[in-house]
Amino acid sequence: MGITTSQPRPTPRSASGLNIDPRLPRLVLGLWVFTILVFVLGISRVAPVAPGESRKLVEWAYLGFLFRHINPYLFTAFGIASAIGLSVLGAAWGIFITGSTLAGRAIATPRITSKNLISIIFCEAVAIYGVIMAIILQTKIEYVKRNADGSYPQSVMTSGYATFACGLTVGLANLACGICVGIVGSACALADAANPALFVKILIIEIFGSALGLFGVIVGIIMSANVDFKGQ
């Protein structure tokens, strides 16, 4: 009677070949939610309370007061930084996934290097989207003085938040687009190495994935049309 030994279960792998613990996304989401709760509740704890009033769990009025008195040009800077930073992060992530797969598989099948460079170009285009959007937002910044009470005009507040939302929209869209194109480009290189007839078919999927970042840029351009610091 033979002795059977249990084989260790393989660690789940992503399309890029990296070892990924399935508990990691849930851990990151939990930490993000916990940070938001600590931030909101922490600010609410320092909010002033009138005599005779009980402290609320979340002081929404105080949170609104804080956001109305934050310099709107800070949100403008965050928006521009998000547009270029997240776009470059998505492009770099996609190039890392596709490039590492392409370089490794080209050792055995050198012919795939020329055609599959288009996947690298698609990833690089994601960063170009962010650069274009950051330049557009930067050219719209205009200095406006504060009001007599120290607050900012409504047009400045609206433009600051619009720039922040625009940059964040473009940055997150390009981040997701870069990862998508990188994973599909990696699969395209492997499929081309196994069967050259599959290259064009998977390339069509990659083109649709690269269009996701363009959608974010289109929405960002529409949002940036409302940016007018001087309210003219």
PDB file of C-alpha atoms in Angstrom:
ATOM      1  CA  MET A   1       0.000   0.000   0.000  1.00  0.00           C
ATOM      2  CA  GLY A   2       1.611   3.257  -1.122  1.00  0.00           C
ATOM      3  CA  ILE A   3       1.797   6.383   0.968  1.00  0.00           C
ATOM      4  CA  THR A   4       0.207   9.440  -0.589  1.00  0.00           C
ATOM      5  CA  THR A   5       1.469  12.855   0.313  1.00  0.00           C
ATOM      6  CA  SER A   6      -0.647  15.954  -0.023  1.00  0.00           C
ATOM      7  CA  GLN A   7       0.668  18.473  -2.481  1.00  0.00           C
ATOM      8  CA  PRO A   8       0.723  22.139  -1.398  1.00  0.00           C
ATOM      9  CA  ARG A   9      -1.905  24.279  -3.036  1.00  0.00           C
ATOM     10  CA  PRO A  10      -0.431  26.687  -5.592  1.00  0.00           C
ATOM     11  CA  THR A  11      -0.525  30.378  -4.789  1.00  0.00           C
ATOM     12  CA  PRO A  12      -3.012  32.250  -7.003  1.00  0.00           C
ATOM     13  CA  ARG A  13      -1.327  34.189  -9.794  1.00  0.00           C
ATOM     14  CA  SER A  14      -2.484  37.201 -11.723  1.00  0.00           C
ATOM     15  CA  ALA A  15      -2.271  37.626 -15.478  1.00  0.00           C
ATOM     16  CA  SER A  16       1.156  39.205 -15.016  1.00  0.00           C
ATOM     17  CA  GLY A  17       2.493  36.134 -13.202  1.00  0.00           C
ATOM     18  CA  LEU A  18       2.818  37.863  -9.824  1.00  0.00           C
ATOM     19  CA  ASN A  19       1.836  36.115  -6.605  1.00  0.00           C
ATOM     20  CA  ILE A  20      -1.231  37.875  -5.204  1.00  0.00           C
ATOM     21  CA  ASP A  21      -2.885  37.011  -1.915  1.00  0.00           C
ATOM     22  CA  PRO A  22      -6.677  37.032  -2.475  1.00  0.00           C
ATOM     23  CA  ARG A  23      -7.093  38.707   0.918  1.00  0.00           C
ATOM     24  CA  LEU A  24      -5.051  41.744  -0.124  1.00  0.00           C
ATOM     25  CA  PRO A  25      -7.865  43.679  -1.943  1.00  0.00           C
ATOM     26  CA  ARG A  26     -10.180  43.244   1.053  1.00  0.00           C
ATOM     27  CA  LEU A  27      -7.434  44.403   3.399  1.00  0.00           C
ATOM     28  CA  VAL A  28      -6.762  47.520   1.323  1.00  0.00           C
ATOM     29  CA  LEU A  29     -10.494  48.318   1.120  1.00  0.00           C
ATOM     30  CA  GLY A  30     -10.868  47.859   4.884  1.00  0.00           C
ATOM     31  CA  LEU A  31      -7.926  50.158   5.619  1.00  0.00           C
ATOM     32  CA  TRP A  32      -9.324  52.797   3.251  1.00  0.00           C
ATOM     33  CA  VAL A  33     -12.772  52.741   4.901  1.00  0.00           C
ATOM     34  CA  PHE A  34     -11.197  52.827   8.371  1.00  0.00           C
ATOM     35  CA  THR A  35      -9.041  55.832   7.416  1.00  0.00           C
ATOM     36  CA  ILE A  36     -12.053  57.750   6.104  1.00  0.00           C
ATOM     37  CA  LEU A  37     -14.041  57.026   9.280  1.00  0.00           C
ATOM     38  CA  VAL A  38     -11.175  58.096  11.534  1.00  0.00           C
ATOM     39  CA  PHE A  39     -10.707  61.284   9.505  1.00  0.00           C
ATOM     40  CA  VAL A  40     -14.400  62.271   9.564  1.00  0.00           C
ATOM     41  CA  LEU A  41     -15.014  61.337  13.194  1.00  0.00           C
ATOM     42  CA  GLY A  42     -11.732  62.902  14.296  1.00  0.00           C
ATOM     43  CA  ILE A  43     -12.662  66.254  12.780  1.00  0.00           C
ATOM     44  CA  SER A  44     -16.152  66.009  14.278  1.00  0.00           C
ATOM     45  CA  ARG A  45     -14.696  65.504  17.762  1.00  0.00           C
ATOM     46  CA  VAL A  46     -12.897  68.854  17.664  1.00  0.00           C
ATOM     47  CA  ALA A  47     -15.928  70.751  16.382  1.00  0.00           C
ATOM     48  CA  PRO A  48     -17.194  73.404  18.834  1.00  0.00           C
ATOM     49  CA  VAL A  49     -20.468  72.629  20.616  1.00  0.00           C
ATOM     50  CA  ALA A  50     -22.818  75.346  21.846  1.00  0.00           C
ATOM     51  CA  PRO A  51     -23.792  75.262  25.537  1.00  0.00           C
ATOM     52  CA  GLY A  52     -26.770  73.003  26.131  1.00  0.00           C
ATOM     53  CA  GLU A  53     -26.342  71.074  22.868  1.00  0.00           C
ATOM     54  CA  SER A  54     -25.271  67.456  22.691  1.00  0.00           C
ATOM     55  CA  ARG A  55     -22.404  66.430  20.458  1.00  0.00           C
ATOM     56  CA  LYS A  56     -23.469  64.647  17.275  1.00  0.00           C
ATOM     57  CA  LEU A  57     -21.767  61.571  15.871  1.00  0.00           C
ATOM     58  CA  VAL A  58     -20.735  63.500  12.751  1.00  0.00           C
ATOM     59  CA  GLU A  59     -20.782  67.305  12.655  1.00  0.00           C
ATOM     60  CA  TRP A  60     -21.661  67.764   8.993  1.00  0.00           C
ATOM     61  CA  ALA A  61     -22.069  71.511   9.381  1.00  0.00           C
ATOM     62  CA  TYR A  62     -18.548  71.808  10.762  1.00  0.00           C
ATOM     63  CA  LEU A  63     -17.156  69.640   7.967  1.00  0.00           C
ATOM     64  CA  GLY A  64     -18.847  71.912   5.436  1.00  0.00           C
ATOM     65  CA  PHE A  65     -17.391  74.951   7.214  1.00  0.00           C
ATOM     66  CA  LEU A  66     -13.882  73.493   6.924  1.00  0.00           C
ATOM     67  CA  PHE A  67     -14.186  72.678   3.237  1.00  0.00           C
ATOM     68  CA  ARG A  68     -15.591  76.120   2.455  1.00  0.00           C
ATOM     69  CA  HIS A  69     -12.548  77.751   4.043  1.00  0.00           C
ATOM     70  CA  ILE A  70      -9.867  75.527   2.511  1.00  0.00           C
ATOM     71  CA  ASN A  71      -7.884  77.306  -0.175  1.00  0.00           C
ATOM     72  CA  PRO A  72      -9.492  76.253  -3.505  1.00  0.00           C
ATOM     73  CA  TYR A  73      -6.127  76.510  -5.220  1.00  0.00           C
ATOM     74  CA  LEU A  74      -5.055  73.540  -3.091  1.00  0.00           C
ATOM     75  CA  PHE A  75      -7.772  71.443  -4.687  1.00  0.00           C
ATOM     76  CA  THR A  76      -6.650  72.749  -8.076  1.00  0.00           C
ATOM     77  CA  ALA A  77      -3.107  71.544  -7.419  1.00  0.00           C
ATOM     78  CA  PHE A  78      -4.404  68.169  -6.223  1.00  0.00           C
ATOM     79  CA  GLY A  79      -6.486  67.832  -9.379  1.00  0.00           C
ATOM     80  CA  ILE A  80      -3.563  68.535 -11.695  1.00  0.00           C
ATOM     81  CA  ALA A  81      -1.298  66.222  -9.698  1.00  0.00           C
ATOM     82  CA  SER A  82      -3.920  63.450  -9.845  1.00  0.00           C
ATOM     83  CA  ALA A  83      -4.316  63.801 -13.602  1.00  0.00           C
ATOM     84  CA  ILE A  84      -0.614  63.415 -14.366  1.00  0.00           C
ATOM     85  CA  GLY A  85       0.390  61.233 -11.414  1.00  0.00           C
ATOM     86  CA  LEU A  86      -2.291  58.542 -11.705  1.00  0.00           C
ATOM     87  CA  SER A  87      -1.982  58.492 -15.499  1.00  0.00           C
ATOM     88  CA  VAL A  88       1.767  57.908 -15.344  1.00  0.00           C
ATOM     89  CA  LEU A  89       1.222  55.269 -12.661  1.00  0.00           C
ATOM     90  CA  GLY A  90      -1.246  53.436 -14.909  1.00  0.00           C
ATOM     91  CA  ALA A  91       1.107  53.667 -17.894  1.00  0.00           C
ATOM     92  CA  ALA A  92       4.087  52.439 -15.881  1.00  0.00           C
ATOM     93  CA  TRP A  93       2.065  49.578 -14.426  1.00  0.00           C
ATOM     94  CA  GLY A  94       0.877  48.515 -17.882  1.00  0.00           C
ATOM     95  CA  ILE A  95       4.364  48.711 -19.389  1.00  0.00           C
ATOM     96  CA  PHE A  96       5.725  46.696 -16.468  1.00  0.00           C
ATOM     97  CA  ILE A  97       3.180  43.912 -17.013  1.00  0.00           C
ATOM     98  CA  THR A  98       3.428  43.829 -20.808  1.00  0.00           C
ATOM     99  CA  GLY A  99       7.156  44.496 -21.037  1.00  0.00           C
ATOM    100  CA  SER A 100       8.172  41.822 -18.563  1.00  0.00           C
ATOM    101  CA  THR A 101       6.006  39.218 -20.309  1.00  0.00           C
ATOM    102  CA  LEU A 102       7.200  40.257 -23.764  1.00  0.00           C
ATOM    103  CA  ALA A 103      10.873  40.248 -22.809  1.00  0.00           C
ATOM    104  CA  GLY A 104      10.628  36.863 -21.132  1.00  0.00           C
ATOM    105  CA  ARG A 105       8.654  35.136 -23.879  1.00  0.00           C
ATOM    106  CA  ALA A 106      10.794  36.658 -26.666  1.00  0.00           C
ATOM    107  CA  ILE A 107      13.723  34.535 -25.495  1.00  0.00           C
ATOM    108  CA  ALA A 108      12.027  31.457 -26.915  1.00  0.00           C
ATOM    109  CA  THR A 109      10.048  33.239 -29.656  1.00  0.00           C
ATOM    110  CA  PRO A 110      11.958  36.327 -30.875  1.00  0.00           C
ATOM    111  CA  ARG A 111       9.493  37.076 -33.691  1.00  0.00           C
ATOM    112  CA  ILE A 112       6.851  38.436 -31.266  1.00  0.00           C
ATOM    113  CA  THR A 113       8.909  41.474 -30.256  1.00  0.00           C
ATOM    114  CA  SER A 114       8.167  43.609 -33.326  1.00  0.00           C
ATOM    115  CA  LYS A 115       4.378  43.237 -33.462  1.00  0.00           C
ATOM    116  CA  ASN A 116       3.732  43.331 -29.728  1.00  0.00           C
ATOM    117  CA  LEU A 117       5.499  46.652 -29.247  1.00  0.00           C
ATOM    118  CA  ILE A 118       2.115  48.182 -30.062  1.00  0.00           C
ATOM    119  CA  SER A 119       0.997  47.137 -26.579  1.00  0.00           C
ATOM    120  CA  ILE A 120       3.773  49.291 -25.102  1.00  0.00           C
ATOM    121  CA  ILE A 121       2.630  52.199 -27.281  1.00  0.00           C
ATOM    122  CA  PHE A 122      -0.931  51.830 -26.022  1.00  0.00           C
ATOM    123  CA  CYS A 123       0.314  51.964 -22.428  1.00  0.00           C
ATOM    124  CA  GLU A 124       2.438  55.028 -23.149  1.00  0.00           C
ATOM    125  CA  ALA A 125      -0.589  56.782 -24.656  1.00  0.00           C
ATOM    126  CA  VAL A 126      -2.250  56.592 -21.238  1.00  0.00           C
ATOM    127  CA  ALA A 127       0.479  58.828 -19.773  1.00  0.00           C
ATOM    128  CA  ILE A 128       0.118  61.219 -22.715  1.00  0.00           C
ATOM    129  CA  TYR A 129      -3.600  61.581 -21.902  1.00  0.00           C
ATOM    130  CA  GLY A 130      -2.675  62.683 -18.385  1.00  0.00           C
ATOM    131  CA  VAL A 131      -0.048  65.142 -19.618  1.00  0.00           C
ATOM    132  CA  ILE A 132      -2.502  66.745 -22.038  1.00  0.00           C
ATOM    133  CA  MET A 133      -5.194  67.074 -19.370  1.00  0.00           C
ATOM    134  CA  ALA A 134      -2.733  68.502 -16.832  1.00  0.00           C
ATOM    135  CA  ILE A 135      -1.597  71.149 -19.333  1.00  0.00           C
ATOM    136  CA  ILE A 136      -5.203  72.107 -20.099  1.00  0.00           C
ATOM    137  CA  LEU A 137      -6.019  72.488 -16.400  1.00  0.00           C
ATOM    138  CA  GLN A 138      -2.828  74.416 -15.690  1.00  0.00           C
ATOM    139  CA  THR A 139      -3.610  77.025 -18.326  1.00  0.00           C
ATOM    140  CA  LYS A 140      -6.985  77.742 -16.703  1.00  0.00           C
ATOM    141  CA  ILE A 141      -5.579  78.834 -13.328  1.00  0.00           C
ATOM    142  CA  GLU A 142      -6.088  82.555 -12.587  1.00  0.00           C
ATOM    143  CA  TYR A 143      -5.404  84.404  -9.360  1.00  0.00           C
ATOM    144  CA  VAL A 144      -8.390  86.026  -7.650  1.00  0.00           C
ATOM    145  CA  LYS A 145      -8.234  87.969  -4.392  1.00  0.00           C
ATOM    146  CA  ARG A 146     -10.174  86.945  -1.309  1.00  0.00           C
ATOM    147  CA  ASN A 147     -13.338  88.679  -0.203  1.00  0.00           C
ATOM    148  CA  ALA A 148     -13.325  91.189   2.643  1.00  0.00           C
ATOM    149  CA  ASP A 149     -14.328  88.478   5.167  1.00  0.00           C
ATOM    150  CA  GLY A 150     -11.450  86.219   4.135  1.00  0.00           C
ATOM    151  CA  SER A 151     -13.529  83.819   2.065  1.00  0.00           C
ATOM    152  CA  TYR A 152     -13.117  83.141  -1.640  1.00  0.00           C
ATOM    153  CA  PRO A 153     -15.599  84.134  -4.367  1.00  0.00           C
ATOM    154  CA  GLN A 154     -18.057  81.489  -5.487  1.00  0.00           C
ATOM    155  CA  SER A 155     -16.447  81.258  -8.925  1.00  0.00           C
ATOM    156  CA  VAL A 156     -13.085  80.398  -7.365  1.00  0.00           C
ATOM    157  CA  MET A 157     -14.586  77.722  -5.132  1.00  0.00           C
ATOM    158  CA  THR A 158     -16.481  76.184  -8.057  1.00  0.00           C
ATOM    159  CA  SER A 159     -13.410  76.222 -10.301  1.00  0.00           C
ATOM    160  CA  GLY A 160     -11.201  74.695  -7.605  1.00  0.00           C
ATOM    161  CA  TYR A 161     -13.542  71.781  -6.979  1.00  0.00           C
ATOM    162  CA  ALA A 162     -14.189  71.328 -10.718  1.00  0.00           C
ATOM    163  CA  THR A 163     -10.447  71.120 -11.396  1.00  0.00           C
ATOM    164  CA  PHE A 164      -9.999  68.605  -8.592  1.00  0.00           C
ATOM    165  CA  ALA A 165     -12.871  66.433  -9.847  1.00  0.00           C
ATOM    166  CA  CYS A 166     -11.646  66.700 -13.435  1.00  0.00           C
ATOM    167  CA  GLY A 167      -8.093  65.659 -12.585  1.00  0.00           C
ATOM    168  CA  LEU A 168      -9.251  62.803 -10.374  1.00  0.00           C
ATOM    169  CA  THR A 169     -11.645  61.522 -13.049  1.00  0.00           C
ATOM    170  CA  VAL A 170      -8.967  61.521 -15.738  1.00  0.00           C
ATOM    171  CA  GLY A 171      -6.323  60.053 -13.420  1.00  0.00           C
ATOM    172  CA  LEU A 172      -8.455  57.146 -12.180  1.00  0.00           C
ATOM    173  CA  ALA A 173      -9.732  56.376 -15.690  1.00  0.00           C
ATOM    174  CA  ASN A 174      -6.178  56.260 -17.035  1.00  0.00           C
ATOM    175  CA  LEU A 175      -4.996  54.180 -14.087  1.00  0.00           C
ATOM    176  CA  ALA A 176      -7.627  51.537 -14.819  1.00  0.00           C
ATOM    177  CA  CYS A 177      -6.923  51.817 -18.554  1.00  0.00           C
ATOM    178  CA  GLY A 178      -3.186  51.281 -18.102  1.00  0.00           C
ATOM    179  CA  ILE A 179      -3.675  48.166 -15.992  1.00  0.00           C
ATOM    180  CA  CYS A 180      -6.257  46.807 -18.449  1.00  0.00           C
ATOM    181  CA  VAL A 181      -4.047  47.368 -21.491  1.00  0.00           C
ATOM    182  CA  GLY A 182      -1.036  45.910 -19.685  1.00  0.00           C
ATOM    183  CA  ILE A 183      -2.802  42.672 -18.763  1.00  0.00           C
ATOM    184  CA  VAL A 184      -4.404  42.245 -22.186  1.00  0.00           C
ATOM    185  CA  GLY A 185      -1.094  43.089 -23.880  1.00  0.00           C
ATOM    186  CA  SER A 186       0.633  40.446 -21.785  1.00  0.00           C
ATOM    187  CA  ALA A 187      -1.951  37.866 -22.844  1.00  0.00           C
ATOM    188  CA  CYS A 188      -1.607  39.037 -26.454  1.00  0.00           C
ATOM    189  CA  ALA A 189       2.142  38.386 -26.421  1.00  0.00           C
ATOM    190  CA  LEU A 190       1.687  34.891 -25.005  1.00  0.00           C
ATOM    191  CA  ALA A 191      -1.085  34.074 -27.490  1.00  0.00           C
ATOM    192  CA  ASP A 192       0.985  35.359 -30.427  1.00  0.00           C
ATOM    193  CA  ALA A 193       3.889  33.195 -29.364  1.00  0.00           C
ATOM    194  CA  ALA A 194       1.644  30.120 -29.330  1.00  0.00           C
ATOM    195  CA  ASN A 195      -0.445  30.925 -32.418  1.00  0.00           C
ATOM    196  CA  PRO A 196       0.285  33.940 -34.672  1.00  0.00           C
ATOM    197  CA  ALA A 197      -3.286  33.905 -35.984  1.00  0.00           C
ATOM    198  CA  LEU A 198      -4.562  35.038 -32.559  1.00  0.00           C
ATOM    199  CA  PHE A 199      -2.628  38.327 -32.556  1.00  0.00           C
ATOM    200  CA  VAL A 200      -5.132  40.437 -34.513  1.00  0.00           C
ATOM    201  CA  LYS A 201      -8.115  39.057 -32.605  1.00  0.00           C
ATOM    202  CA  ILE A 202      -6.665  39.860 -29.184  1.00  0.00           C
ATOM    203  CA  LEU A 203      -5.371  43.201 -30.464  1.00  0.00           C
ATOM    204  CA  ILE A 204      -8.996  44.246 -31.054  1.00  0.00           C
ATOM    205  CA  ILE A 205      -9.707  43.569 -27.370  1.00  0.00           C
ATOM    206  CA  GLU A 206      -6.686  45.668 -26.449  1.00  0.00           C
ATOM    207  CA  ILE A 207      -7.942  48.562 -28.587  1.00  0.00           C
ATOM    208  CA  PHE A 208     -11.252  48.547 -26.756  1.00  0.00           C
ATOM    209  CA  GLY A 209      -9.374  48.533 -23.448  1.00  0.00           C
ATOM    210  CA  SER A 210      -7.263  51.518 -24.478  1.00  0.00           C
ATOM    211  CA  ALA A 211     -10.444  53.467 -25.266  1.00  0.00           C
ATOM    212  CA  LEU A 212     -11.331  53.512 -21.546  1.00  0.00           C
ATOM    213  CA  GLY A 213      -8.735  56.189 -20.868  1.00  0.00           C
ATOM    214  CA  LEU A 214     -10.021  58.242 -23.785  1.00  0.00           C
ATOM    215  CA  PHE A 215     -13.488  58.221 -22.224  1.00  0.00           C
ATOM    216  CA  GLY A 216     -12.016  59.747 -19.073  1.00  0.00           C
ATOM    217  CA  VAL A 217     -10.254  62.451 -21.097  1.00  0.00           C
ATOM    218  CA  ILE A 218     -13.481  63.347 -22.926  1.00  0.00           C
ATOM    219  CA  VAL A 219     -15.401  63.689 -19.661  1.00  0.00           C
ATOM    220  CA  GLY A 220     -12.491  65.665 -18.169  1.00  0.00           C
ATOM    221  CA  ILE A 221     -12.485  68.148 -21.041  1.00  0.00           C
ATOM    222  CA  ILE A 222     -16.230  68.675 -20.616  1.00  0.00           C
ATOM    223  CA  MET A 223     -15.788  69.225 -16.863  1.00  0.00           C
ATOM    224  CA  SER A 224     -12.885  71.637 -17.396  1.00  0.00           C
ATOM    225  CA  ALA A 225     -15.114  73.827 -19.549  1.00  0.00           C
ATOM    226  CA  ASN A 226     -16.792  75.025 -16.331  1.00  0.00           C
ATOM    227  CA  VAL A 227     -13.491  76.203 -14.812  1.00  0.00           C
ATOM    228  CA  ASP A 228     -13.514  80.003 -14.693  1.00  0.00           C
ATOM    229  CA  PHE A 229     -11.791  81.489 -11.638  1.00  0.00           C
ATOM    230  CA  LYS A 230     -12.744  85.077 -12.416  1.00  0.00           C
ATOM    231  CA  GLY A 231     -16.366  84.199 -13.208  1.00  0.00           C
ATOM    232  CA  GLN A 232     -16.465  86.181 -16.404  1.00  0.00           C
TER     233      GLN A 232
END
